[in-house]
Coordinates of C-alpha atoms and ligand atoms in Angstrom, one line a residue:
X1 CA 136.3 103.5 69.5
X2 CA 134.4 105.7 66.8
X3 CA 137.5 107.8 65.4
X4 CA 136.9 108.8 62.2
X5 CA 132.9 109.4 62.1
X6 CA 130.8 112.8 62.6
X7 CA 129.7 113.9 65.7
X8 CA 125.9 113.1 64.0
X9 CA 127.4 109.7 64.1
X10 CA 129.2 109.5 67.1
X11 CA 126.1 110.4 68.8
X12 CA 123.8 108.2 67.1
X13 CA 126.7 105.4 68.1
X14 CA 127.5 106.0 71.5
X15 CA 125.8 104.6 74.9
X16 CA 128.3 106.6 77.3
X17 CA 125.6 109.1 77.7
X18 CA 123.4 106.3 79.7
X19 CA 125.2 103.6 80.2
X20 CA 127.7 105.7 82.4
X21 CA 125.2 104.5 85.1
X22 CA 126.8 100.9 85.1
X23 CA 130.2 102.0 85.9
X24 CA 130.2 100.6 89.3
X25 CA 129.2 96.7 87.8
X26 CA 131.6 97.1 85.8
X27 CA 134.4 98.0 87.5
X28 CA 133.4 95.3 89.7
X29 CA 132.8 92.8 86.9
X30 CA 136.1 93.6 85.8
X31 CA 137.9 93.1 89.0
X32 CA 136.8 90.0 89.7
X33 CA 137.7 89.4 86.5
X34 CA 141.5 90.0 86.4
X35 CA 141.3 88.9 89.8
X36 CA 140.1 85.5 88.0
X37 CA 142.7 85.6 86.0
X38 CA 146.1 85.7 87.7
X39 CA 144.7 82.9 90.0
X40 CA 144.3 80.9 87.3
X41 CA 147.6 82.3 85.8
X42 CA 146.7 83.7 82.8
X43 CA 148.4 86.7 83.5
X44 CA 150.9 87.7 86.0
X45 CA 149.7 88.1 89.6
X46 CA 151.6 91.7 89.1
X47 CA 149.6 92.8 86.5
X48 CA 146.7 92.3 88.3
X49 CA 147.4 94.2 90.7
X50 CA 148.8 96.8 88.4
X51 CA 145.3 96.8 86.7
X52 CA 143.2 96.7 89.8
X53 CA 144.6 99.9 91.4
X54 CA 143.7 101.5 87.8
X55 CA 140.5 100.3 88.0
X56 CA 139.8 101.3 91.9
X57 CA 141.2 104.7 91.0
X58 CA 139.1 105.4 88.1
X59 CA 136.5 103.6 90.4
X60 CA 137.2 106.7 92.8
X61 CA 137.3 109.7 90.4
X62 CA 134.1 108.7 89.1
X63 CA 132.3 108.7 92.2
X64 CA 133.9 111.7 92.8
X65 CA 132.5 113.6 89.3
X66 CA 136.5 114.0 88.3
X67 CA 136.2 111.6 85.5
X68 CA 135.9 113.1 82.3
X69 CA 133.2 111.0 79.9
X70 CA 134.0 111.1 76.2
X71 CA 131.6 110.3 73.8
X72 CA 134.0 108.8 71.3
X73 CA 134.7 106.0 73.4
X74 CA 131.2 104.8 72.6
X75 CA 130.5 102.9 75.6
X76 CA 131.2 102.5 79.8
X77 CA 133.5 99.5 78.8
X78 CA 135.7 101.4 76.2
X79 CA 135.5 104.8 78.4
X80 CA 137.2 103.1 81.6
X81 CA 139.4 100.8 79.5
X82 CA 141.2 103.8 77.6
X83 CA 141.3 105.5 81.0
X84 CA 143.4 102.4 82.8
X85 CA 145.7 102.8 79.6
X86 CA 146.5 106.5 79.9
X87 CA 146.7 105.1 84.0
X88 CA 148.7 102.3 84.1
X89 CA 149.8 102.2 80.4
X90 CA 150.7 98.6 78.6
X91 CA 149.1 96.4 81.3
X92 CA 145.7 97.7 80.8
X93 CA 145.7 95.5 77.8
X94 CA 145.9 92.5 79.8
X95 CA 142.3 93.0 81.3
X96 CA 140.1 92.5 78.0
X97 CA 141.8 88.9 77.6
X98 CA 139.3 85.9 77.5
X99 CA 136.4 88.3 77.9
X100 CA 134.1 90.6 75.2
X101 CA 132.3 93.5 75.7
X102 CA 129.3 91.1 74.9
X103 CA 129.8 89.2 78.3
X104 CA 130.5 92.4 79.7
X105 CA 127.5 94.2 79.1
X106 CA 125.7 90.9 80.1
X107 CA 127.3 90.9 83.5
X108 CA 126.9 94.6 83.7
X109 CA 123.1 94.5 83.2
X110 CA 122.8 91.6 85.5
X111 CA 124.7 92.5 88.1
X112 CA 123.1 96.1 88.2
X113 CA 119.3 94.6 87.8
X114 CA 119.8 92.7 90.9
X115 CA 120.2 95.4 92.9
X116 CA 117.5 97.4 91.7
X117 CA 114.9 94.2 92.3
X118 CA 116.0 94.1 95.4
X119 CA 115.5 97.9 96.1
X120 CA 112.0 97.4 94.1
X121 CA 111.2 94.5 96.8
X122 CA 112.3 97.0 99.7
X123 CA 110.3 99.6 98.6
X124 CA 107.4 98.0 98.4
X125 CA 107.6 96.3 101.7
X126 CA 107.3 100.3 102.8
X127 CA 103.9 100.9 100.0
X128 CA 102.5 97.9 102.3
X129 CA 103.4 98.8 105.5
X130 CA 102.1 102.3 104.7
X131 CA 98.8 100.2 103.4
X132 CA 98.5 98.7 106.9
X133 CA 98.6 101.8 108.5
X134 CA 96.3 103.6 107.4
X135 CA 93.9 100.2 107.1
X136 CA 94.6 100.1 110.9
X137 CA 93.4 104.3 111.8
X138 CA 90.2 103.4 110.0
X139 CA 89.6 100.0 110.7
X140 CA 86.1 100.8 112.1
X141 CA 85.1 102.8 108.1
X142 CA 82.1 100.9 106.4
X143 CA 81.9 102.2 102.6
X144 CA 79.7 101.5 99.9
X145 CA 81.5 98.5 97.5
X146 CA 81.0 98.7 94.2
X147 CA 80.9 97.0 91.0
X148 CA 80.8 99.1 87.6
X149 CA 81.0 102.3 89.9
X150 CA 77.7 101.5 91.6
X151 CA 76.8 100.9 94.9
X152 CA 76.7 96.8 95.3
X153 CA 77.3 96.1 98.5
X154 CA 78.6 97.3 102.0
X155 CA 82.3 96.7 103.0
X156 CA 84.8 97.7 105.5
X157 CA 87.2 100.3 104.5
X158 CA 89.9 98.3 106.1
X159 CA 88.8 95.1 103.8
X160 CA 89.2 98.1 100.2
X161 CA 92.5 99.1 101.3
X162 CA 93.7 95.4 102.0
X163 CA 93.0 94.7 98.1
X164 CA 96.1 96.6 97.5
X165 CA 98.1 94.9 100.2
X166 CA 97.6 91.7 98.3
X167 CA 98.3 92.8 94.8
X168 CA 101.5 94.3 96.0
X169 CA 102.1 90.9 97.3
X170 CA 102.2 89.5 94.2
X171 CA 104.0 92.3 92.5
X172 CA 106.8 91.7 94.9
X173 CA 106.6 87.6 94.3
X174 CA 107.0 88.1 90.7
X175 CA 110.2 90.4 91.3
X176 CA 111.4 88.0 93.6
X177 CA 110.7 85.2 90.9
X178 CA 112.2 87.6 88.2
X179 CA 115.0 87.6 90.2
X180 CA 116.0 83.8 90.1
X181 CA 116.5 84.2 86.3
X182 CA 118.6 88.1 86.6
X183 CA 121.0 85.8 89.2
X184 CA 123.3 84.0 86.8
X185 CA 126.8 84.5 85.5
X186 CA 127.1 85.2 81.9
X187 CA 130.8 86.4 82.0
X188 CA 133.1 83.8 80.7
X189 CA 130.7 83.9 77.7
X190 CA 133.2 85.4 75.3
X191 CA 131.7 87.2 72.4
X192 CA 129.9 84.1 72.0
X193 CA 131.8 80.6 71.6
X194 CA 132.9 80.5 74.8
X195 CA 136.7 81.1 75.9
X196 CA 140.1 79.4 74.9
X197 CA 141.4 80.2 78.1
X198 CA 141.2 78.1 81.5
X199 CA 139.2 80.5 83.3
X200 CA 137.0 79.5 86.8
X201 CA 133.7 80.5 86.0
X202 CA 132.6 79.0 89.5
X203 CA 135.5 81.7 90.9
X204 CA 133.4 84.5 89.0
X205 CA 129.7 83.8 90.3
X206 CA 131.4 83.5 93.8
X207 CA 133.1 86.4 93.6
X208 CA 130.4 88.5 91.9
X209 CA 127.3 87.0 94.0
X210 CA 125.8 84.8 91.3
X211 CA 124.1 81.4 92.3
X212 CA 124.1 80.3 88.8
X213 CA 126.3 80.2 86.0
X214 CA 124.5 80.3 82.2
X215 CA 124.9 77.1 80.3
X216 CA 124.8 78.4 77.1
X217 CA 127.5 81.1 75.8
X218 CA 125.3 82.0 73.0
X219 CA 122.4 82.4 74.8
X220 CA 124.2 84.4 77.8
X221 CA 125.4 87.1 75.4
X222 CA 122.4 88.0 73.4
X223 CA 119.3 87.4 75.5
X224 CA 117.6 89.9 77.7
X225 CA 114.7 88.0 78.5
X226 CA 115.5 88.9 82.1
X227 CA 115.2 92.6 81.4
X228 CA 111.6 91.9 79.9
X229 CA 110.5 90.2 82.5
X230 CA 111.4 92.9 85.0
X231 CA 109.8 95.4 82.8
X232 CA 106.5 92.8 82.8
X233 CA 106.9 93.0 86.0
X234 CA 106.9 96.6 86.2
X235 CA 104.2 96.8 83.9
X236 CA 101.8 94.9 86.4
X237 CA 102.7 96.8 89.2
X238 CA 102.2 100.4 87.5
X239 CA 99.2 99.2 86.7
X240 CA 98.3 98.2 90.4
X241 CA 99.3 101.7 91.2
X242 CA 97.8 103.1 88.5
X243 CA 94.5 101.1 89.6
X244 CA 95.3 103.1 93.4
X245 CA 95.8 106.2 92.0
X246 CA 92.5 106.4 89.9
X247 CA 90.5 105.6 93.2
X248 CA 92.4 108.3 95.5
X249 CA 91.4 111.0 91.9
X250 CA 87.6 109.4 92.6
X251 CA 87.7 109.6 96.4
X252 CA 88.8 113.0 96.3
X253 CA 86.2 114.3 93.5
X254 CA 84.0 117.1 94.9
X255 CA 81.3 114.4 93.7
X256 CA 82.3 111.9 96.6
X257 CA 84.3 114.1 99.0
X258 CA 85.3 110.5 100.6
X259 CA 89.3 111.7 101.3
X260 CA 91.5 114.6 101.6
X261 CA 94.8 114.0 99.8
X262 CA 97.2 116.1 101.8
X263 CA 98.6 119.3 100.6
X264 CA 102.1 118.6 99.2
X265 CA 100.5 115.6 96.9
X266 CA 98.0 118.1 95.0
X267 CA 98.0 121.4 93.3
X268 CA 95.6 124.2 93.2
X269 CA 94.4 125.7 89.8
X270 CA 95.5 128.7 88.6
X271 CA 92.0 130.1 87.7
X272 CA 89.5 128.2 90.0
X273 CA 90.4 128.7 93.8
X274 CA 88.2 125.9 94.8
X275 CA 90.2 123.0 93.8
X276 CA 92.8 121.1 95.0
X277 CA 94.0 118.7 92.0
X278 CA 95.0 115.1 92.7
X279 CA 98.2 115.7 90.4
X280 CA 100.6 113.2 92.3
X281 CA 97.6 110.6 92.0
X282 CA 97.2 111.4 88.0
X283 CA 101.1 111.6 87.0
X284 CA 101.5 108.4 88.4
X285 CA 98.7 106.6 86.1
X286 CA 99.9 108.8 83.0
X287 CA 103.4 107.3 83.8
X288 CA 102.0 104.0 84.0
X289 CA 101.4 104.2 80.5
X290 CA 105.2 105.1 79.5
X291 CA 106.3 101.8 81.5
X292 CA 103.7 99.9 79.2
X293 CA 105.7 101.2 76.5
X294 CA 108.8 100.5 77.4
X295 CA 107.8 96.8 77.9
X296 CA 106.8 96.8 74.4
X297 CA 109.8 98.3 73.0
X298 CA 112.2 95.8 74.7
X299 CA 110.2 92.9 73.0
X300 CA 109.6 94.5 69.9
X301 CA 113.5 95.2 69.8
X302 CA 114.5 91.4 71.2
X303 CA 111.7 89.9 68.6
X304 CA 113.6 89.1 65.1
X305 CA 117.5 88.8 66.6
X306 CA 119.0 85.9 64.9
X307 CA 122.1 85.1 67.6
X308 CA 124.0 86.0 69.3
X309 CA 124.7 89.2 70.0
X310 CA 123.5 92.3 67.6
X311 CA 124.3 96.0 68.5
X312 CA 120.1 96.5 69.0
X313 CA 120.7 95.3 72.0
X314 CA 122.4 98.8 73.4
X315 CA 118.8 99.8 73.3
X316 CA 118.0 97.8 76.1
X317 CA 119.0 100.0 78.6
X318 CA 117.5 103.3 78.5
X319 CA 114.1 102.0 78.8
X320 CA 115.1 99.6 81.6
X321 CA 116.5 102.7 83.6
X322 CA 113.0 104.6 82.7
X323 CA 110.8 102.0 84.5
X324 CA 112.9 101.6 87.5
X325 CA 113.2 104.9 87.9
X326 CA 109.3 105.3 87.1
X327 CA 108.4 102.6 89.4
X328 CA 110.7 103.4 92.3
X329 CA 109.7 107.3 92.2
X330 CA 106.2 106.0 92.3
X331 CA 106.3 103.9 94.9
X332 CA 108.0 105.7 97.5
X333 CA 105.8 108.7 96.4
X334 CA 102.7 106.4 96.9
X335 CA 104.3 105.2 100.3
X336 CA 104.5 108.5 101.1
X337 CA 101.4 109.9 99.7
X338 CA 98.2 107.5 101.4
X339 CA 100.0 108.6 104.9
X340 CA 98.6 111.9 104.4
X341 CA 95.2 110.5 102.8
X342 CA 92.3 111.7 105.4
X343 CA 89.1 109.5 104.8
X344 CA 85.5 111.4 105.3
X345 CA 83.9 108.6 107.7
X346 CA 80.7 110.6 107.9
X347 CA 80.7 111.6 104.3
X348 CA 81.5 107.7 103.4
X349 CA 78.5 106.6 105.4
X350 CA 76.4 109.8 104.3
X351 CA 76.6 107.9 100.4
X352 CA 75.2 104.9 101.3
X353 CA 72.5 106.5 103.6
X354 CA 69.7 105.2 101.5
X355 CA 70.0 101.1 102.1
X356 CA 69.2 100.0 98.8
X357 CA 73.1 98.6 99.0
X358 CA 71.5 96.2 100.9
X359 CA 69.6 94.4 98.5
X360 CA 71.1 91.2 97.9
X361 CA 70.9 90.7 102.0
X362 CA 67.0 91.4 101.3
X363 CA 67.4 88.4 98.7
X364 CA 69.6 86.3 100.7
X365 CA 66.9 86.7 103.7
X366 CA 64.6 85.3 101.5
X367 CA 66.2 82.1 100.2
X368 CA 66.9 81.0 104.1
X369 CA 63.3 81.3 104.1
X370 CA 63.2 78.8 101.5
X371 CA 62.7 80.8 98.5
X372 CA 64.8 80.2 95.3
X373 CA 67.8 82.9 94.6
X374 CA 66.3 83.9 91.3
X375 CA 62.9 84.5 92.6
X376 CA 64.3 86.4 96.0
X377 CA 66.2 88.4 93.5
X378 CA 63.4 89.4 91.0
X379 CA 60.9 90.0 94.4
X380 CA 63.9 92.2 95.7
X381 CA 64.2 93.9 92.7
X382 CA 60.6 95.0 92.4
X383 CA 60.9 96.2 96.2
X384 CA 63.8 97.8 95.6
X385 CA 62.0 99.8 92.2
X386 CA 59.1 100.1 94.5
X387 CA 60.8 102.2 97.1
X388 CA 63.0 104.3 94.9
X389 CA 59.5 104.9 93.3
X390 CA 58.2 106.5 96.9
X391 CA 61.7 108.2 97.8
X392 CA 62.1 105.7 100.9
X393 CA 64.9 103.5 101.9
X394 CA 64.3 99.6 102.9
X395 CA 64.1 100.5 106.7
X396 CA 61.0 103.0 106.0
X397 CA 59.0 100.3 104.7
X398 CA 56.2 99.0 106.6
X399 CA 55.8 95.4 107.3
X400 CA 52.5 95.6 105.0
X401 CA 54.8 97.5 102.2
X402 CA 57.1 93.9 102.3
X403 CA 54.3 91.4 102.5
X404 CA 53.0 93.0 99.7
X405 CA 56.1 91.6 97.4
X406 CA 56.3 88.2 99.6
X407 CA 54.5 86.9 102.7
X408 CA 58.0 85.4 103.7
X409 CA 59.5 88.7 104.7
X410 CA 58.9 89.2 108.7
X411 CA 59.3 91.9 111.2
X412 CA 63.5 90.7 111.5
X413 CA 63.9 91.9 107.9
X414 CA 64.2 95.0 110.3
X415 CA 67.5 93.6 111.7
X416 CA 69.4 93.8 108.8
X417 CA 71.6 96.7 108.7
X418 CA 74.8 98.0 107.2
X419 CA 76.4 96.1 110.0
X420 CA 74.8 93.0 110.1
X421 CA 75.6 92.6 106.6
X422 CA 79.2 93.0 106.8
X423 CA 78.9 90.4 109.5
X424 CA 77.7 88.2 107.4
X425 CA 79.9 88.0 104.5
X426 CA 82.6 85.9 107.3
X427 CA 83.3 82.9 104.7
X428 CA 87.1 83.3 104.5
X429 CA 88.7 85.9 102.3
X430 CA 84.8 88.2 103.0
X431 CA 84.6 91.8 104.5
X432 CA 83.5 90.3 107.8
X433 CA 85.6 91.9 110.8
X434 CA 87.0 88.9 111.7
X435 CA 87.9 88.0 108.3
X436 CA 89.7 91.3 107.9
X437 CA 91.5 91.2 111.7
X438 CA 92.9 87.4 109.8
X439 CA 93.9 89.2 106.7
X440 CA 95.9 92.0 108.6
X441 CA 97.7 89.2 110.8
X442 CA 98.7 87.7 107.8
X443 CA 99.5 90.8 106.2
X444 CA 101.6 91.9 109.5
X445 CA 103.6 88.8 109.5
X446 CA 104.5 89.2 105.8
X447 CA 105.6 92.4 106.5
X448 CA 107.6 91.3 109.4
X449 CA 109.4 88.5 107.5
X450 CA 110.8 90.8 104.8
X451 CA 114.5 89.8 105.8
X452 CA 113.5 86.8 105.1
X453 CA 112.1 87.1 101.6
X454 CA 115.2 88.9 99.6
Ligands
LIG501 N1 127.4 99.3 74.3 C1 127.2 97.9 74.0 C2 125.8 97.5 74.4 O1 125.2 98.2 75.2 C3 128.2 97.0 74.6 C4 128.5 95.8 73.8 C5 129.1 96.1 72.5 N2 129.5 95.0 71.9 C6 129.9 95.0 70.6 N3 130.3 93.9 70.1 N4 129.9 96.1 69.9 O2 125.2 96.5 74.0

């Protein structure tokens, strides 16, 4: 309790303002608790029961917005214990025995991260299903690929837009990994030693969904390594979205015209009529940069802590909230967001109406003619200069034009197109139609096992 300091203090002191978002964990936490307790006959059976209809009250006024918050209590722990004593009265003291608000925070954090990584995993099952969509409706899209933003060589839309399916993969294996490591029971921790009581720890993680119990009091009260690694995990997928949401601000550029993002996801300017800002697309990789930063401020904060527990660690949690609530917002956005995306086929195919994005076919028709690669590539190359040069595309040159760089080029250098060089490129994990049809299967059944994978 902070009686006795400022309000400048008080403030500076208390977490109630943020951490009022646990109170559900901890009401929880602190059933099971007591619950523990009078099985194992630490207190009386009566009490318990005494203290748990306290708790389920308070439980109910808060979810009803009739609790009253104060500041001075500090924390969620202290504002819903003084409540149970102005409840129930005497008994309320029974529920803080063989526990500290060090273990209790612990559990708190815990219990409330793993439902959030499981919502993260949820939601972007939806972000990938939305993915597949849309990769479906314009399965038959060939666009330019590129590498440092120039034309390199042709791909299938569907094969682009698959990229992201298989980052988000990984984002979601990493929560789901992340996850193993939030699952475990740090209450019966004490404030650090341990407890003097018999308590059934195995009870607790049972009770409260745990399939671990930590080993370690010391190191169950005071890290948060969890809490970084979600953040990390954040981090990466921000960035993936981030990544996403740069392309859909290129796409839609007046320059490339390639998509429409639909109306609700982009603004128009308040002095030039003519545009229609990406402004969903761009919040979502300036926010990428905040979830950076909070990854950084929970390791900077966690970095020179001797053990065990040290107050810094209230600081944990308001960044923590940030990037879920970042990520989550800007995933089911983004879900929402490429549904409305409308890709330019014409306009897509209009950019790479001179062929020179075929060039390495040109050089790969060459060395199954028995030429070496390096040669094919420097011949290519001086077609290629020699036909910007004269403002034609491969397919205008004459056959005399191509013998005039190598006699090996004959009149099927005509048959490569757009097409045929998609075809081509049908070694697994290529842009080939039948290596994209795979990849969605895959993708589908992925999608399809989601009950599977939390
Ligand atoms: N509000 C504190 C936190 O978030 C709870 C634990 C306080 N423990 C203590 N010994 N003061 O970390």
């Amino acid at each position: 309790m902070l009686s006795g300091k400022d309000k400048s203090l008080i403030d500076y002191m208390a977490s109630i303002p943020f951490d009022q978002r646990l109170y559900r964990h901890d009401i929880r936490g602190s059933i099971a608790h007591v619950n523990m307790l009078a099985r194992q006959e630490i207190i009386s059976h009566a009490d318990a029961e005494t203290i748990v209809n306290g708790l389920t009250v308070i439980m109910n006024e808060i979810e009803h917005g009739q609790f009253q918050f104060k500041l001075e209590m500090e924390d969620i722990h202290m504002n819903i214990e003084a409540s149970l004593f102005e409840k129930i009265g005497d008994a309320a003291g029974k529920l803080h025995t063989a526990r500290s608000r060090n273990d209790q925070i612990a559990l708190d954090i815990r219990l409330f991260l793993k439902e959030q990584t499981q919502k993260t995993t949820a939601y972007l099952i939806d972000l990938q299903q939305a993915i597949l969509d849309i990769t479906e409706t314009n399965k038959a899209i060939i666009m330019p690929g590129y590498t440092h933003l120039q034309q390199a060589q042709p791909i299938l839309l569907a094969h682009h837009l698959l990229a992201y399916f298989e980052m988000f993969q990984r984002d979601k294996e990493r929560f789901a990994d992340c996850l193993k490591r939030i699952d475990v029971l740090p209450l019966g921790s004490g404030a650090l030693a341990g407890v003097s009581y018999p308590i059934n720890r195995l009870y607790l993680a049972q009770e409260l969904g745990f399939s671990k119990i930590s080993a370690n009091s010391l190191d169950a009260v005071s890290d948060r390594d969890f809490v970084a690694e979600y953040e990390a995990a954040a981090a990466l997928c921000m960035m993936h979205i981030s990544r996403l949401a740069e392309e859909l601000v290129i796409w839609s550029s007046s320059e490339f015209s390639f998509i429409e993002i639909g109306e609700a996801y982009t603004t128009g300017s308040s002095i030039m009529p003519q545009k229609k800002n990406p402004d969903v697309a761009e919040l979502a990789r300036g926010k990428t940069g905040r979830v950076y930063g909070n990854l950084m401020a929970i390791l900077t904060t966690m970095k020179a802590l001797p053990l065990a527990y040290n107050r810094d660690l209230q600081e944990d949690k308001q960044n923590l909230f940030d990037t879920i609530d970042t990520l989550h917002s800007s995933v089911n956005i983004f879900a929402r967001m490429i549904k409305t995306v409308k890709f330019n086929a014409e306009r897509i195919r209009d950019a790479i109406r001179r062929d020179y994005i075929l060039a390495t076919d040109l050089a790969d028709y060459l060395v199954k003619r028995g030429m070496p690669f390096r040669e094919a590539h420097h011949i290519v190359a001086q077609l290629s200069q020699y036909a910007i040069r004269k403002n034609k595309s491969f397919h205008d040159l004459s056959l005399k034009e191509y013998h005039d760089v190598s006699p090996l080029f004959a009149s099927d250098v005509y048959t490569i197109t757009l097409e045929s060089s998609i075809a081509t490129k049908n070694a697994i994990g290529g842009t080939a139609a039948s290596q994209v049809e795979e990849e969605l299967i895959l993708a589908r059944k992925l999608i399809e096992n989601r009950d599977n994978e939390q």
